[in-house]
mmCIF file of C-alpha atoms and ligand atoms in Angstrom:
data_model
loop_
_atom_site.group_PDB
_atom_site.id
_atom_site.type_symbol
_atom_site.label_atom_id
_atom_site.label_comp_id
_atom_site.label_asym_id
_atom_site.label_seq_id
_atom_site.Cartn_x
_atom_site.Cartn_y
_atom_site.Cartn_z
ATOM 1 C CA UNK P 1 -2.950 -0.164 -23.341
ATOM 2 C CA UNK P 2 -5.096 0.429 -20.763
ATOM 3 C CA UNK P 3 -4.949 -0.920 -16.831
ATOM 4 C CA UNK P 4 -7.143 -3.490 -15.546
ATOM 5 C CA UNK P 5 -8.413 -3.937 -11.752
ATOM 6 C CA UNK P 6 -6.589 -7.068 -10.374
ATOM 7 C CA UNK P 7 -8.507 -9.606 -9.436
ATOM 8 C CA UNK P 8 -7.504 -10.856 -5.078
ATOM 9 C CA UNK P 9 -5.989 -14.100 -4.895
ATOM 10 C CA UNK P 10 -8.111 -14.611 -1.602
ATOM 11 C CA UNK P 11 -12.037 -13.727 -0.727
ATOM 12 C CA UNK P 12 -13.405 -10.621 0.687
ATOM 13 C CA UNK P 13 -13.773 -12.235 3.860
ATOM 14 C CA UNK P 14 -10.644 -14.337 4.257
ATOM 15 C CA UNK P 15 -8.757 -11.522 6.474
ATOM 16 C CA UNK P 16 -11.860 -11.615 9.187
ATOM 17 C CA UNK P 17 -11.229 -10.344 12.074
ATOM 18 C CA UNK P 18 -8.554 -8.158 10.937
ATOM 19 C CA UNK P 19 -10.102 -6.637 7.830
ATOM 20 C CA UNK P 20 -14.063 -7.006 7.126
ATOM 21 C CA UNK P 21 -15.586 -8.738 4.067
ATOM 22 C CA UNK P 22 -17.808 -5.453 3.521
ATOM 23 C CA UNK P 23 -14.874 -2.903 3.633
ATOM 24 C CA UNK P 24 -12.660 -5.183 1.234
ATOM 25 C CA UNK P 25 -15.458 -6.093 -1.210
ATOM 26 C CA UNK P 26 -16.245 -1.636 -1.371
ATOM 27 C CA UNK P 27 -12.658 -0.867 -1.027
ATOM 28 C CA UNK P 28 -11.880 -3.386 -4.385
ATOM 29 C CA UNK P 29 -15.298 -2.751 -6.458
ATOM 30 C CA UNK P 30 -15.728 0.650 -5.663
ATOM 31 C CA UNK P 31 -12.440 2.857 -4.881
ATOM 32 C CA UNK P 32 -9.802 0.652 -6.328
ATOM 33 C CA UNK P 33 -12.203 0.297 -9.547
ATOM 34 C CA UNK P 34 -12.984 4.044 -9.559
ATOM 35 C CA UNK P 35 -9.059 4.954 -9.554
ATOM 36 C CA UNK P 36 -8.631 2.460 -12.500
ATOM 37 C CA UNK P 37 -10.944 3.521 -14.954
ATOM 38 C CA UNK P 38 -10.008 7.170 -14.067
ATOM 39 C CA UNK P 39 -6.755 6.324 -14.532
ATOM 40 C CA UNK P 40 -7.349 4.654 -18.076
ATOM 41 C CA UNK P 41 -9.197 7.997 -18.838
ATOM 42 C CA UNK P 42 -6.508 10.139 -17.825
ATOM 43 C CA UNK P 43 -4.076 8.536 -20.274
ATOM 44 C CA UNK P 44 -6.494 7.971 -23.456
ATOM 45 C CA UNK P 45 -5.094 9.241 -26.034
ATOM 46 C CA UNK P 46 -1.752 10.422 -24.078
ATOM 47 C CA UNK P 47 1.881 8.854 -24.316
ATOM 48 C CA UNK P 48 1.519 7.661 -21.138
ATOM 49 C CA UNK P 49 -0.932 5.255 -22.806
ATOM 50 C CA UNK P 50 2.136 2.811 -23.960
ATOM 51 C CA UNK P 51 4.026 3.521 -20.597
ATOM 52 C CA UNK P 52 4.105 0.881 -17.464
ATOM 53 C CA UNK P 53 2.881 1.603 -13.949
ATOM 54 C CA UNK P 54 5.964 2.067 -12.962
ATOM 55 C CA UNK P 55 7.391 4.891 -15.314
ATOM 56 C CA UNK P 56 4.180 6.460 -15.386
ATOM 57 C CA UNK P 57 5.052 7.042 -11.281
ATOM 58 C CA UNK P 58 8.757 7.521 -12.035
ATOM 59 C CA UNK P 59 8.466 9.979 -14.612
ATOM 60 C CA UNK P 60 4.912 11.621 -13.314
ATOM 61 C CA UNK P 61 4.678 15.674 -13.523
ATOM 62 C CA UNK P 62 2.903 16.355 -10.337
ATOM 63 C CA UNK P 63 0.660 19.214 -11.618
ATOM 64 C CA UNK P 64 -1.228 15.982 -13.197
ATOM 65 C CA UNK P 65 -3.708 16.000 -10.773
ATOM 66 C CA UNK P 66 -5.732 13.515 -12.501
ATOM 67 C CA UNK P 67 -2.871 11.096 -13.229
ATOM 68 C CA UNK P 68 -1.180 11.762 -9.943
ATOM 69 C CA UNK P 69 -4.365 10.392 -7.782
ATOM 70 C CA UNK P 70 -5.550 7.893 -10.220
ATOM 71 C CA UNK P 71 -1.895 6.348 -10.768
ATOM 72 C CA UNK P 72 -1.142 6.737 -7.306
ATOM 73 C CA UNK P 73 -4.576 4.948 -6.385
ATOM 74 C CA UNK P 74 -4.115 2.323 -9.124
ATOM 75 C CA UNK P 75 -0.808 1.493 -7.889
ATOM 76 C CA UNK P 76 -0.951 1.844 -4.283
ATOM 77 C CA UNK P 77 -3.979 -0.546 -4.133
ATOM 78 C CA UNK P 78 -2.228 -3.158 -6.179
ATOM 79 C CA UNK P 79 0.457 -3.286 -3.924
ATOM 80 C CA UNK P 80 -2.036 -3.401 -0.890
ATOM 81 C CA UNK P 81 -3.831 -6.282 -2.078
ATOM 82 C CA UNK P 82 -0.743 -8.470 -3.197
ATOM 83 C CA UNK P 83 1.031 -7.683 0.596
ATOM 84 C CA UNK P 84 -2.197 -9.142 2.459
ATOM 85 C CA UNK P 85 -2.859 -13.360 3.145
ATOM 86 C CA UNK P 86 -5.043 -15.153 4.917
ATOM 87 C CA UNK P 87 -2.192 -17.280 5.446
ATOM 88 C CA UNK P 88 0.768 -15.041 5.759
ATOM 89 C CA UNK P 89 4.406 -16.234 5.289
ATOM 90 C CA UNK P 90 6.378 -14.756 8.602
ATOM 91 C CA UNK P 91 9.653 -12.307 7.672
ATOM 92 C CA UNK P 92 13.255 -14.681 7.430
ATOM 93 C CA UNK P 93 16.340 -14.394 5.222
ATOM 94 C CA UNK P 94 17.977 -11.071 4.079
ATOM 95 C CA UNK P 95 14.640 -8.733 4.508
ATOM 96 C CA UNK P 96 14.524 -9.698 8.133
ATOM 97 C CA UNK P 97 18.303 -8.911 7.862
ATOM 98 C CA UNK P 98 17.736 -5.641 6.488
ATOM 99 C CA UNK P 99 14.745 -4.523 8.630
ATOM 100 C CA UNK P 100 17.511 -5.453 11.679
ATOM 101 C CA UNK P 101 20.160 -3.246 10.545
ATOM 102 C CA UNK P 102 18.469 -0.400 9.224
ATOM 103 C CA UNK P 103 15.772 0.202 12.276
ATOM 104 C CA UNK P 104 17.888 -2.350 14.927
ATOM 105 C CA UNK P 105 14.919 -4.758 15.647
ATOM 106 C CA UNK P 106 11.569 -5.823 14.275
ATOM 107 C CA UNK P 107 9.567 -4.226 17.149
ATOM 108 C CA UNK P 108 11.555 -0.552 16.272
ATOM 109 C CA UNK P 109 10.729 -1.199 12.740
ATOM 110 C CA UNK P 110 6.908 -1.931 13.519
ATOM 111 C CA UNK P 111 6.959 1.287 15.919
ATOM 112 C CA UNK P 112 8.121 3.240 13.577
ATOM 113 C CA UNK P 113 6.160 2.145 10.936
ATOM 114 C CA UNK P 114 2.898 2.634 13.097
ATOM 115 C CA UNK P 115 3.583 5.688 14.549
ATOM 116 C CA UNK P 116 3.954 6.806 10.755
ATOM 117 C CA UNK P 117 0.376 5.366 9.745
ATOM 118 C CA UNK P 118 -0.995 6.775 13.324
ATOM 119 C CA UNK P 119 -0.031 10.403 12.292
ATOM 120 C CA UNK P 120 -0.536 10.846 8.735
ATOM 121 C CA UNK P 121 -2.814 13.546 9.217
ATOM 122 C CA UNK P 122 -6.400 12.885 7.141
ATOM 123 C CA UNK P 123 -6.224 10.472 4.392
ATOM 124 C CA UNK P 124 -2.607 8.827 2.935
ATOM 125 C CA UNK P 125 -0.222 6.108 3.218
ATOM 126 C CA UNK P 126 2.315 4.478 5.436
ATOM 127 C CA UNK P 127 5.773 2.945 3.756
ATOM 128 C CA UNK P 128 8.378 0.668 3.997
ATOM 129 C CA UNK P 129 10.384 1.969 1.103
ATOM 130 C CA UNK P 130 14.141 0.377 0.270
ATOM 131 C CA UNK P 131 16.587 2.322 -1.587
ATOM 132 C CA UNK P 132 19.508 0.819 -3.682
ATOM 133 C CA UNK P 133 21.963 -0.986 -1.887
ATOM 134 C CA UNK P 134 19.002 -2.570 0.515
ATOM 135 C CA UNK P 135 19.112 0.516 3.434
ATOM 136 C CA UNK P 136 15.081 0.327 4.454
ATOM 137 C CA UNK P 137 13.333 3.370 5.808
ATOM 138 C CA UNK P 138 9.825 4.538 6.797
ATOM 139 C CA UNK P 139 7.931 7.360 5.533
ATOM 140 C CA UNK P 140 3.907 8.388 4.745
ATOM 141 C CA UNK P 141 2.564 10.115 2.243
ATOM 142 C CA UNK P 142 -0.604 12.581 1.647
ATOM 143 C CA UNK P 143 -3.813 11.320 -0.496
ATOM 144 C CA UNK P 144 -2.596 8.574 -3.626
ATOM 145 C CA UNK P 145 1.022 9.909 -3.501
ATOM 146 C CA UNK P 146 3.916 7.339 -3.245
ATOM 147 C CA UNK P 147 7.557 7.456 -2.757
ATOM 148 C CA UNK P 148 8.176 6.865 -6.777
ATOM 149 C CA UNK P 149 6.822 9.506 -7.342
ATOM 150 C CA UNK P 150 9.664 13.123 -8.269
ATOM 151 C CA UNK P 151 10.470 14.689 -4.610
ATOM 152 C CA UNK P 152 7.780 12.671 -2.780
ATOM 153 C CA UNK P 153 8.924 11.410 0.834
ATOM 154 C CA UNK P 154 11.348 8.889 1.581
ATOM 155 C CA UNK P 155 11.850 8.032 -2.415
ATOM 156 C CA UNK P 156 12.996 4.753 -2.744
ATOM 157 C CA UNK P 157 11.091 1.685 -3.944
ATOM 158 C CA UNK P 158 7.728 0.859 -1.522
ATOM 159 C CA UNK P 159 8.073 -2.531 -0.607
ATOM 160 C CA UNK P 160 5.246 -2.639 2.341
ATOM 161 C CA UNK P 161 1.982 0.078 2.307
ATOM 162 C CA UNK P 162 -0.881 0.621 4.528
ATOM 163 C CA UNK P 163 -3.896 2.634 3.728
ATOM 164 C CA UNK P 164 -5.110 4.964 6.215
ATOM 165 C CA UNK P 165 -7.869 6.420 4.200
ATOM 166 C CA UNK P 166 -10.816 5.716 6.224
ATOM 167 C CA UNK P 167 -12.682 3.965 3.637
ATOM 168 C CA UNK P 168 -9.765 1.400 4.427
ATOM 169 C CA UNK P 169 -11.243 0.843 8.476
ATOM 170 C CA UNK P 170 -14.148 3.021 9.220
ATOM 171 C CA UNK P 171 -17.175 0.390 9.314
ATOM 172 C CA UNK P 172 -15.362 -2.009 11.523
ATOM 173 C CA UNK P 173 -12.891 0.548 13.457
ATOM 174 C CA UNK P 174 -14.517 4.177 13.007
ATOM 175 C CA UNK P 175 -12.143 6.350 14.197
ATOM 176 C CA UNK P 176 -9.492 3.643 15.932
ATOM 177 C CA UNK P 177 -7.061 3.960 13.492
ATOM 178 C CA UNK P 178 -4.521 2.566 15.761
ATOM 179 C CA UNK P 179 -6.441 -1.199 15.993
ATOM 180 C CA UNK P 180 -6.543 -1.176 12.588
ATOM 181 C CA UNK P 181 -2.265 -0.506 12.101
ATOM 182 C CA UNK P 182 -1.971 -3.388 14.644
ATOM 183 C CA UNK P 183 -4.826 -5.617 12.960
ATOM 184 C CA UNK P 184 -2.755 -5.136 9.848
ATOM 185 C CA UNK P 185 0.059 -6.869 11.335
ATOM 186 C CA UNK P 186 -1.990 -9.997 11.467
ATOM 187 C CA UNK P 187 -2.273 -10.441 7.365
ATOM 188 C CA UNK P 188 1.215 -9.604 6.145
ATOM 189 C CA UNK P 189 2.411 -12.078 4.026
ATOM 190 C CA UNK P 190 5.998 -11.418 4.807
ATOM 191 C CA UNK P 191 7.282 -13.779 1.767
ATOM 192 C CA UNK P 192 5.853 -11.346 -0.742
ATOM 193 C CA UNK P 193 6.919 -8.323 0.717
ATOM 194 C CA UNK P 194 10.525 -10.446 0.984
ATOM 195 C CA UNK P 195 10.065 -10.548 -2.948
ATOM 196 C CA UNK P 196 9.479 -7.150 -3.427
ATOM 197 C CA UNK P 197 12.716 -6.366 -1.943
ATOM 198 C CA UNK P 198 14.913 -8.489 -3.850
ATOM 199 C CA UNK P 199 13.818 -7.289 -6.713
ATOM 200 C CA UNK P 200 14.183 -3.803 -5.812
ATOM 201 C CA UNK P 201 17.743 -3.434 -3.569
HETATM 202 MN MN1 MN3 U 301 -7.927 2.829 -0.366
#
């Protein structure tokens, strides 16, 4: 089996202002289609061949270098994509719940979740991870790495991820990271990320 680049349910330039048509067409054609067919080369002819996303991650020996940034990247992106709406559904029901008791409002959650994209130093990943039982906490991660992966940050199950690579922001931001966490805001769609969490407390 190999893995295939998902197609976006919306256009490239649905998100304007918040995200620009150019980065999102690069970001899915070039680097999200460059960690998929290294990933599917990476695996050829390996066990991990018959394995899901998710085991690959779960199970992953992190000397793997090539599996380890090419899973990561296939992965992370996927989840990127499917989080973002031109239309976003806002946060109700037992996430908003859970984001309340576990960080004690929605503005501590979204300050702690931007200070963690604001100082991941040099390329990586900001999460909103929840761990059995439905307990949410924040972490970031270096490069393609993810919490499923053995040891990595928070662990837990990544319900919510930004990328703070610069290919993510640089033509429309350049170096104002910061505009970009709080642009992100803007194109949540809170009903997925609510989905992701039911299935994973
Ligand atoms: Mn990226």
């Amino acid at each position: 089996m190999s893995f295939e680049l998902p197609q976006l349910s919306y256009s490239y330039d649905s998100l304007e202002p918040h995200i620009d048509a150019r980065t999102m067409e690069i970001h899915h054609t070039k680097h999200h289609a460059g960690y998929t067919a290294k990933l599917n080369a990476a695996i050829a002819g390996t066990v991990l061949e018959s394995q899901s996303i998710m085991d690959i991650l779960q199970n992953l020996d992190m000397s793997n270098g090539a599996v380890r940034n090419n899973g990561g990247g296939f992965y992370n992106h996927c989840l990127f994509w499917s989080l973002m709406s031109p239309n976003p559904k806002t946060l109700s029901g037992g996430l908003a719940d859970a984001i309340h008791n576990s960080f004690g409002s929605f503005d501590e959650f979204k300050t702690a979740f931007s200070a963690a994209a604001a100082t991941q130093f040099g390329s990586g990943w900001a999460w909103l991870c929840v761990h059995k039982g439905g307990r949410l906490e924040v972490c970031s991660t270096a490069n393609q790495d993810n919490p499923l992966m053995p040891g990595v940050a928070c662990g837990g199950v990544p319900i919510l991820g930004l990328d703070v690579w610069e290919h993510a922001y640089y033509l429309n931001y350049q170096n104002r990271r910061p505009e970009y966490i709080d642009a992100f805001f803007n194109v949540i769609d809170w009903e997925v990320v609510a989905n992701h969490f039911e299935a994973a407390k």
